[in-house]
């Protein structure tokens, strides 16, 4: 039989995306008989590209459960369904057979969302270096992931095991694509190629229930120019958000990837806060990617640093300093618990800033080191 579309279930699952343009997003499973997942994916991508009424941003992913199509539609239900019928007809016109159905509704997330949690921020060494461009007309680097091959491979191995351990995960931005260990790596690489960034969330069903609430385990963001933030979302009944134990787990991750990092550190922020912005504050360091291997925005509880960083420090005798890879050092404050709060003691911060000295990037030093000198 030709490709059919389950209209009632699909219509019920068209979610409205808010913004300047009110667009609907349909998350669909496309099953095409006799095709493997890559052939099905390519056929779906071709049907998307050939349908003029689909808005920019529509795409597809090859998954073990059949091709996952994310279609951006007009918000009016009648127009949306007409577009979906046309999409199915384009598959039919190629002599294909199968079905288009709505994805299963995701479970609701469990746990409070306003707790403070330890979060790690790291910059993977990129290749070619950021100074090689390309730059836009405003002299800002064009988005690209570009982590060096060895670091890229090691990191994707790691996030694939996260999904394996958690039993399930999602990747994406507005619409989170369900993912499983068999295709996590491939789906992430597709996102990084298309968007230079990718979000990953791993989760599991609450223990002891047949269909209990979703429990978020890991929240990972891969951004342009090799930037990664990751942490563990707070659980119900854990007011500390993981505390020192979570910080040590993030420290272990910095150790694991030390040879591939320009810099990394563990800080603390609210679960609903953008970790990258919170951990770097208003420091010009955030936009000076070429200086990450030499400077930090501020001291943190734990940091993975290069020899260039340490050469700028004033006095780290009060910190634990350990070599963990060639030219890479793990620098940790002896009192982690004092740091793992939204507002560490002002005296603690002042002493740390004095210890780090010229390692902390000032606005004056940033002005002397523009990324694009022209």
PDB file of N, CA, C and O in Angstrom, residues 145 188-197:
ATOM      1  N   UNK A 145      31.770  23.808  14.684  1.00  0.00           N
ATOM      2  CA  UNK A 145      32.132  22.989  15.844  1.00  0.00           C
ATOM      3  C   UNK A 145      33.645  22.766  15.848  1.00  0.00           C
ATOM      4  O   UNK A 145      34.336  23.230  16.730  1.00  0.00           O
ATOM      5  N   UNK A 188      24.127  13.201  16.613  1.00  0.00           N
ATOM      6  CA  UNK A 188      24.869  14.367  17.108  1.00  0.00           C
ATOM      7  C   UNK A 188      25.758  14.948  16.022  1.00  0.00           C
ATOM      8  O   UNK A 188      25.832  16.168  15.845  1.00  0.00           O
ATOM      9  N   UNK A 189      26.429  14.089  15.283  1.00  0.00           N
ATOM     10  CA  UNK A 189      27.291  14.593  14.213  1.00  0.00           C
ATOM     11  C   UNK A 189      26.478  15.328  13.147  1.00  0.00           C
ATOM     12  O   UNK A 189      26.933  16.337  12.594  1.00  0.00           O
ATOM     13  N   UNK A 190      25.252  14.839  12.878  1.00  0.00           N
ATOM     14  CA  UNK A 190      24.390  15.541  11.932  1.00  0.00           C
ATOM     15  C   UNK A 190      24.038  16.936  12.456  1.00  0.00           C
ATOM     16  O   UNK A 190      24.064  17.925  11.717  1.00  0.00           O
ATOM     17  N   UNK A 191      23.696  17.030  13.751  1.00  0.00           N
ATOM     18  CA  UNK A 191      23.366  18.330  14.344  1.00  0.00           C
ATOM     19  C   UNK A 191      24.560  19.275  14.297  1.00  0.00           C
ATOM     20  O   UNK A 191      24.424  20.459  13.985  1.00  0.00           O
ATOM     21  N   UNK A 192      25.743  18.771  14.635  1.00  0.00           N
ATOM     22  CA  UNK A 192      26.928  19.624  14.648  1.00  0.00           C
ATOM     23  C   UNK A 192      27.281  20.093  13.247  1.00  0.00           C
ATOM     24  O   UNK A 192      27.746  21.225  13.050  1.00  0.00           O
ATOM     25  N   UNK A 193      27.056  19.241  12.263  1.00  0.00           N
ATOM     26  CA  UNK A 193      27.327  19.632  10.875  1.00  0.00           C
ATOM     27  C   UNK A 193      26.336  20.683  10.395  1.00  0.00           C
ATOM     28  O   UNK A 193      26.704  21.645   9.724  1.00  0.00           O
ATOM     29  N   UNK A 194      25.082  20.521  10.780  1.00  0.00           N
ATOM     30  CA  UNK A 194      24.046  21.433  10.299  1.00  0.00           C
ATOM     31  C   UNK A 194      24.035  22.755  11.052  1.00  0.00           C
ATOM     32  O   UNK A 194      23.805  23.810  10.481  1.00  0.00           O
ATOM     33  N   UNK A 195      24.255  22.706  12.370  1.00  0.00           N
ATOM     34  CA  UNK A 195      24.004  23.871  13.213  1.00  0.00           C
ATOM     35  C   UNK A 195      25.222  24.345  14.012  1.00  0.00           C
ATOM     36  O   UNK A 195      25.172  25.363  14.687  1.00  0.00           O
ATOM     37  N   UNK A 196      26.308  23.583  13.982  1.00  0.00           N
ATOM     38  CA  UNK A 196      27.506  23.872  14.777  1.00  0.00           C
ATOM     39  C   UNK A 196      27.225  23.817  16.271  1.00  0.00           C
ATOM     40  O   UNK A 196      28.015  24.315  17.069  1.00  0.00           O
ATOM     41  N   UNK A 197      26.121  23.226  16.658  1.00  0.00           N
ATOM     42  CA  UNK A 197      25.792  23.084  18.080  1.00  0.00           C
ATOM     43  C   UNK A 197      24.800  21.946  18.235  1.00  0.00           C
ATOM     44  O   UNK A 197      24.123  21.553  17.283  1.00  0.00           O
TER      45      UNK A 197
END
